[in-house]
Amino acid sequence: MVECLTPDFRGDLEAVGNIVRSGLDVYAHNIETVEALQKFVRDPRANYKQSMKVLEHVKMLDDQKFTKSSIMLGLGETDQEVFQTLKDLRTAGVECVTLGQYMQPTKRHLRVEEYVTPEKFSYWEKVGKKLGFAYTASGPLVRSSYKAGEFYIKNLLEKRRESNTTSSE
């Protein structure tokens, strides 16, 4: 299984297409945080709508390509904002999502506003399932490269390939 974690290419959809056509199995692009906090968390050249457009474009080019995104929690987001972000990701066609605890890497970075409880992470995992994500990993130590999910996603890929082979015969 080949997964590629990509930037948003500053909205250059041709660059996105090049990656989609490269033969990878999972196109990953992290939304990082809720829309209201984007300007504080991400590089100013990136933004929420641009990232959603990138993820939508992947599915437009290849609706069989798995897409994945990640959200950091603990930056001061509200539950309603997290829920809206998850809904927006599903609308964009994203099948796999990870939610993890933001950890301040240096004193120059944003401070942690909240240490999210394991119960709240469990709640978000259930919400992800209800919203129709094929895979939701949610926990304090979960990262976009969460390895446990790799086995699950690999299984989904194999099932999709088998289904496509069967339906084309």
PDB file of C-alpha atoms in Angstrom:
ATOM      1  CA  MET A   1       0.000   0.000   0.000  1.00  0.00           C
ATOM      2  CA  VAL A   2       1.318   3.427  -0.953  1.00  0.00           C
ATOM      3  CA  GLU A   3       0.067   6.460   0.955  1.00  0.00           C
ATOM      4  CA  CYS A   4       1.257   9.949   0.173  1.00  0.00           C
ATOM      5  CA  LEU A   5       0.816  12.858   2.606  1.00  0.00           C
ATOM      6  CA  THR A   6       0.600  15.921   0.401  1.00  0.00           C
ATOM      7  CA  PRO A   7       0.559  19.687   0.731  1.00  0.00           C
ATOM      8  CA  ASP A   8      -2.280  21.616  -0.899  1.00  0.00           C
ATOM      9  CA  PHE A   9       0.080  22.797  -3.658  1.00  0.00           C
ATOM     10  CA  ARG A  10      -1.311  26.314  -3.078  1.00  0.00           C
ATOM     11  CA  GLY A  11      -4.460  25.158  -4.824  1.00  0.00           C
ATOM     12  CA  ASP A  12      -2.682  23.973  -8.001  1.00  0.00           C
ATOM     13  CA  LEU A  13      -5.105  21.226  -9.045  1.00  0.00           C
ATOM     14  CA  GLU A  14      -2.837  20.117 -11.896  1.00  0.00           C
ATOM     15  CA  ALA A  15      -0.178  19.234  -9.310  1.00  0.00           C
ATOM     16  CA  VAL A  16      -2.828  17.379  -7.313  1.00  0.00           C
ATOM     17  CA  GLY A  17      -3.722  15.434 -10.459  1.00  0.00           C
ATOM     18  CA  ASN A  18      -0.109  14.434 -11.012  1.00  0.00           C
ATOM     19  CA  ILE A  19      -0.013  12.856  -7.564  1.00  0.00           C
ATOM     20  CA  VAL A  20      -3.407  11.169  -8.024  1.00  0.00           C
ATOM     21  CA  ARG A  21      -2.177   9.581 -11.291  1.00  0.00           C
ATOM     22  CA  SER A  22       1.143   8.474  -9.756  1.00  0.00           C
ATOM     23  CA  GLY A  23      -0.197   5.081  -8.708  1.00  0.00           C
ATOM     24  CA  LEU A  24      -0.602   5.714  -4.995  1.00  0.00           C
ATOM     25  CA  ASP A  25      -3.390   3.999  -3.080  1.00  0.00           C
ATOM     26  CA  VAL A  26      -4.196   6.636  -0.440  1.00  0.00           C
ATOM     27  CA  TYR A  27      -4.092  10.391  -1.015  1.00  0.00           C
ATOM     28  CA  ALA A  28      -3.628  12.063   2.366  1.00  0.00           C
ATOM     29  CA  HIS A  29      -3.938  15.786   2.977  1.00  0.00           C
ATOM     30  CA  ASN A  30      -4.406  17.098   6.494  1.00  0.00           C
ATOM     31  CA  ILE A  31      -6.971  19.788   7.226  1.00  0.00           C
ATOM     32  CA  GLU A  32      -5.098  20.211  10.551  1.00  0.00           C
ATOM     33  CA  THR A  33      -7.763  22.141  12.470  1.00  0.00           C
ATOM     34  CA  VAL A  34     -11.222  23.700  12.278  1.00  0.00           C
ATOM     35  CA  GLU A  35     -11.907  26.562   9.881  1.00  0.00           C
ATOM     36  CA  ALA A  36     -11.918  29.307  12.541  1.00  0.00           C
ATOM     37  CA  LEU A  37      -8.396  28.417  13.726  1.00  0.00           C
ATOM     38  CA  GLN A  38      -6.755  27.917  10.323  1.00  0.00           C
ATOM     39  CA  LYS A  39      -5.092  31.343  10.202  1.00  0.00           C
ATOM     40  CA  PHE A  40      -3.438  30.743  13.591  1.00  0.00           C
ATOM     41  CA  VAL A  41      -2.331  27.170  12.949  1.00  0.00           C
ATOM     42  CA  ARG A  42      -1.396  26.844   9.278  1.00  0.00           C
ATOM     43  CA  ASP A  43       0.932  28.542   6.870  1.00  0.00           C
ATOM     44  CA  PRO A  44      -0.848  31.629   5.463  1.00  0.00           C
ATOM     45  CA  ARG A  45      -0.607  30.166   1.950  1.00  0.00           C
ATOM     46  CA  ALA A  46      -2.884  27.300   3.004  1.00  0.00           C
ATOM     47  CA  ASN A  47      -6.512  27.551   4.018  1.00  0.00           C
ATOM     48  CA  TYR A  48      -9.546  25.455   4.829  1.00  0.00           C
ATOM     49  CA  LYS A  49     -11.469  25.953   1.588  1.00  0.00           C
ATOM     50  CA  GLN A  50      -8.370  25.323  -0.532  1.00  0.00           C
ATOM     51  CA  SER A  51      -7.697  22.071   1.342  1.00  0.00           C
ATOM     52  CA  MET A  52     -11.304  20.918   0.924  1.00  0.00           C
ATOM     53  CA  LYS A  53     -11.107  21.726  -2.780  1.00  0.00           C
ATOM     54  CA  VAL A  54      -7.937  19.613  -3.078  1.00  0.00           C
ATOM     55  CA  LEU A  55      -9.626  16.636  -1.394  1.00  0.00           C
ATOM     56  CA  GLU A  56     -12.741  17.012  -3.566  1.00  0.00           C
ATOM     57  CA  HIS A  57     -10.573  17.203  -6.693  1.00  0.00           C
ATOM     58  CA  VAL A  58      -8.890  13.902  -5.847  1.00  0.00           C
ATOM     59  CA  LYS A  59     -12.283  12.181  -5.782  1.00  0.00           C
ATOM     60  CA  MET A  60     -13.362  13.940  -8.976  1.00  0.00           C
ATOM     61  CA  LEU A  61     -10.287  12.580 -10.761  1.00  0.00           C
ATOM     62  CA  ASP A  62     -10.544   9.089  -9.295  1.00  0.00           C
ATOM     63  CA  ASP A  63     -13.556   8.196  -7.173  1.00  0.00           C
ATOM     64  CA  GLN A  64     -11.884   4.891  -6.232  1.00  0.00           C
ATOM     65  CA  LYS A  65      -8.854   6.598  -4.692  1.00  0.00           C
ATOM     66  CA  PHE A  66      -8.906   6.500  -0.901  1.00  0.00           C
ATOM     67  CA  THR A  67      -8.577   9.912   0.720  1.00  0.00           C
ATOM     68  CA  LYS A  68      -7.483  10.617   4.261  1.00  0.00           C
ATOM     69  CA  SER A  69      -7.205  13.697   6.462  1.00  0.00           C
ATOM     70  CA  SER A  70      -6.301  14.563  10.024  1.00  0.00           C
ATOM     71  CA  ILE A  71      -7.459  17.020  12.682  1.00  0.00           C
ATOM     72  CA  MET A  72      -5.503  18.136  15.741  1.00  0.00           C
ATOM     73  CA  LEU A  73      -7.580  18.770  18.855  1.00  0.00           C
ATOM     74  CA  GLY A  74      -6.744  20.918  21.855  1.00  0.00           C
ATOM     75  CA  LEU A  75      -6.189  24.223  20.050  1.00  0.00           C
ATOM     76  CA  GLY A  76      -9.339  25.888  21.378  1.00  0.00           C
ATOM     77  CA  GLU A  77     -11.858  24.473  18.889  1.00  0.00           C
ATOM     78  CA  THR A  78     -15.487  23.903  19.874  1.00  0.00           C
ATOM     79  CA  ASP A  79     -17.368  20.632  19.486  1.00  0.00           C
ATOM     80  CA  GLN A  80     -19.606  22.244  16.869  1.00  0.00           C
ATOM     81  CA  GLU A  81     -16.536  23.304  14.859  1.00  0.00           C
ATOM     82  CA  VAL A  82     -15.059  19.797  14.994  1.00  0.00           C
ATOM     83  CA  PHE A  83     -18.392  18.297  13.950  1.00  0.00           C
ATOM     84  CA  GLN A  84     -18.646  20.735  11.017  1.00  0.00           C
ATOM     85  CA  THR A  85     -15.099  19.919   9.936  1.00  0.00           C
ATOM     86  CA  LEU A  86     -15.884  16.201   9.965  1.00  0.00           C
ATOM     87  CA  LYS A  87     -19.061  16.824   7.947  1.00  0.00           C
ATOM     88  CA  ASP A  88     -17.112  18.944   5.453  1.00  0.00           C
ATOM     89  CA  LEU A  89     -14.503  16.200   5.065  1.00  0.00           C
ATOM     90  CA  ARG A  90     -17.226  13.629   4.341  1.00  0.00           C
ATOM     91  CA  THR A  91     -18.833  16.004   1.828  1.00  0.00           C
ATOM     92  CA  ALA A  92     -15.430  16.244   0.128  1.00  0.00           C
ATOM     93  CA  GLY A  93     -15.413  12.443  -0.137  1.00  0.00           C
ATOM     94  CA  VAL A  94     -12.819  11.721   2.525  1.00  0.00           C
ATOM     95  CA  GLU A  95     -13.093   8.120   3.774  1.00  0.00           C
ATOM     96  CA  CYS A  96     -10.426   8.014   6.479  1.00  0.00           C
ATOM     97  CA  VAL A  97      -9.870  10.521   9.263  1.00  0.00           C
ATOM     98  CA  THR A  98      -7.599  10.710  12.269  1.00  0.00           C
ATOM     99  CA  LEU A  99      -8.042  12.951  15.294  1.00  0.00           C
ATOM    100  CA  GLY A 100      -5.173  13.466  17.721  1.00  0.00           C
ATOM    101  CA  GLN A 101      -4.037  15.705  20.548  1.00  0.00           C
ATOM    102  CA  TYR A 102      -2.128  18.838  19.536  1.00  0.00           C
ATOM    103  CA  MET A 103       1.217  19.006  21.308  1.00  0.00           C
ATOM    104  CA  GLN A 104       3.175  22.277  21.363  1.00  0.00           C
ATOM    105  CA  PRO A 105       6.459  21.411  19.592  1.00  0.00           C
ATOM    106  CA  THR A 106       8.383  24.516  20.734  1.00  0.00           C
ATOM    107  CA  LYS A 107       7.748  27.601  22.845  1.00  0.00           C
ATOM    108  CA  ARG A 108       7.345  29.575  19.593  1.00  0.00           C
ATOM    109  CA  HIS A 109       4.309  27.500  18.575  1.00  0.00           C
ATOM    110  CA  LEU A 110       0.730  27.800  19.783  1.00  0.00           C
ATOM    111  CA  ARG A 111       0.078  26.656  23.308  1.00  0.00           C
ATOM    112  CA  VAL A 112      -2.135  23.694  24.059  1.00  0.00           C
ATOM    113  CA  GLU A 113      -5.505  25.120  25.073  1.00  0.00           C
ATOM    114  CA  GLU A 114      -6.970  21.824  26.245  1.00  0.00           C
ATOM    115  CA  TYR A 115      -5.853  18.279  26.854  1.00  0.00           C
ATOM    116  CA  VAL A 116      -8.731  16.348  25.351  1.00  0.00           C
ATOM    117  CA  THR A 117      -9.985  13.432  27.456  1.00  0.00           C
ATOM    118  CA  PRO A 118      -9.912   9.828  26.206  1.00  0.00           C
ATOM    119  CA  GLU A 119     -13.713   9.847  26.532  1.00  0.00           C
ATOM    120  CA  LYS A 120     -13.973  12.824  24.165  1.00  0.00           C
ATOM    121  CA  PHE A 121     -11.676  11.104  21.647  1.00  0.00           C
ATOM    122  CA  SER A 122     -13.889   8.016  21.891  1.00  0.00           C
ATOM    123  CA  TYR A 123     -16.899  10.247  21.230  1.00  0.00           C
ATOM    124  CA  TRP A 124     -15.297  11.647  18.062  1.00  0.00           C
ATOM    125  CA  GLU A 125     -14.529   8.138  16.849  1.00  0.00           C
ATOM    126  CA  LYS A 126     -18.222   7.254  17.201  1.00  0.00           C
ATOM    127  CA  VAL A 127     -19.223  10.469  15.416  1.00  0.00           C
ATOM    128  CA  GLY A 128     -16.854   9.609  12.560  1.00  0.00           C
ATOM    129  CA  LYS A 129     -18.446   6.196  12.218  1.00  0.00           C
ATOM    130  CA  LYS A 130     -21.967   7.709  12.215  1.00  0.00           C
ATOM    131  CA  LEU A 131     -20.955  10.229   9.549  1.00  0.00           C
ATOM    132  CA  GLY A 132     -19.871   7.371   7.300  1.00  0.00           C
ATOM    133  CA  PHE A 133     -16.085   7.432   7.441  1.00  0.00           C
ATOM    134  CA  ALA A 134     -14.741   4.000   6.503  1.00  0.00           C
ATOM    135  CA  TYR A 135     -12.048   4.455   9.126  1.00  0.00           C
ATOM    136  CA  THR A 136     -11.777   6.846  12.079  1.00  0.00           C
ATOM    137  CA  ALA A 137      -8.842   6.779  14.483  1.00  0.00           C
ATOM    138  CA  SER A 138      -9.228   9.094  17.442  1.00  0.00           C
ATOM    139  CA  GLY A 139      -7.006   9.281  20.487  1.00  0.00           C
ATOM    140  CA  PRO A 140      -4.459  11.426  22.295  1.00  0.00           C
ATOM    141  CA  LEU A 141      -1.487   9.754  20.588  1.00  0.00           C
ATOM    142  CA  VAL A 142      -3.061   9.293  17.158  1.00  0.00           C
ATOM    143  CA  ARG A 143      -1.242  11.020  14.308  1.00  0.00           C
ATOM    144  CA  SER A 144      -1.980  11.260  10.593  1.00  0.00           C
ATOM    145  CA  SER A 145       0.525   8.451  10.053  1.00  0.00           C
ATOM    146  CA  TYR A 146      -1.257   6.225  12.576  1.00  0.00           C
ATOM    147  CA  LYS A 147       0.083   2.723  11.832  1.00  0.00           C
ATOM    148  CA  ALA A 148      -2.815   0.706  13.243  1.00  0.00           C
ATOM    149  CA  GLY A 149      -5.029   2.201  10.565  1.00  0.00           C
ATOM    150  CA  GLU A 150      -2.711   1.077   7.817  1.00  0.00           C
ATOM    151  CA  PHE A 151      -3.818  -2.552   8.221  1.00  0.00           C
ATOM    152  CA  TYR A 152      -7.485  -1.591   8.105  1.00  0.00           C
ATOM    153  CA  ILE A 153      -7.052   0.645   5.066  1.00  0.00           C
ATOM    154  CA  LYS A 154      -5.004  -2.043   3.307  1.00  0.00           C
ATOM    155  CA  ASN A 155      -7.906  -4.464   3.845  1.00  0.00           C
ATOM    156  CA  LEU A 156     -10.360  -1.898   2.423  1.00  0.00           C
ATOM    157  CA  LEU A 157      -8.135  -1.456  -0.639  1.00  0.00           C
ATOM    158  CA  GLU A 158      -7.983  -5.196  -1.252  1.00  0.00           C
ATOM    159  CA  LYS A 159     -11.769  -5.501  -0.979  1.00  0.00           C
ATOM    160  CA  ARG A 160     -12.261  -2.587  -3.380  1.00  0.00           C
ATOM    161  CA  ARG A 161      -9.832  -4.127  -5.886  1.00  0.00           C
ATOM    162  CA  GLU A 162     -11.579  -7.500  -5.664  1.00  0.00           C
ATOM    163  CA  SER A 163     -14.941  -5.822  -6.171  1.00  0.00           C
ATOM    164  CA  ASN A 164     -13.673  -3.892  -9.212  1.00  0.00           C
ATOM    165  CA  THR A 165     -12.146  -7.039 -10.714  1.00  0.00           C
ATOM    166  CA  THR A 166     -15.373  -8.993 -10.200  1.00  0.00           C
ATOM    167  CA  SER A 167     -17.590  -6.243 -11.619  1.00  0.00           C
ATOM    168  CA  SER A 168     -15.408  -5.763 -14.730  1.00  0.00           C
ATOM    169  CA  GLU A 169     -15.534  -9.462 -15.664  1.00  0.00           C
TER     170      GLU A 169
END
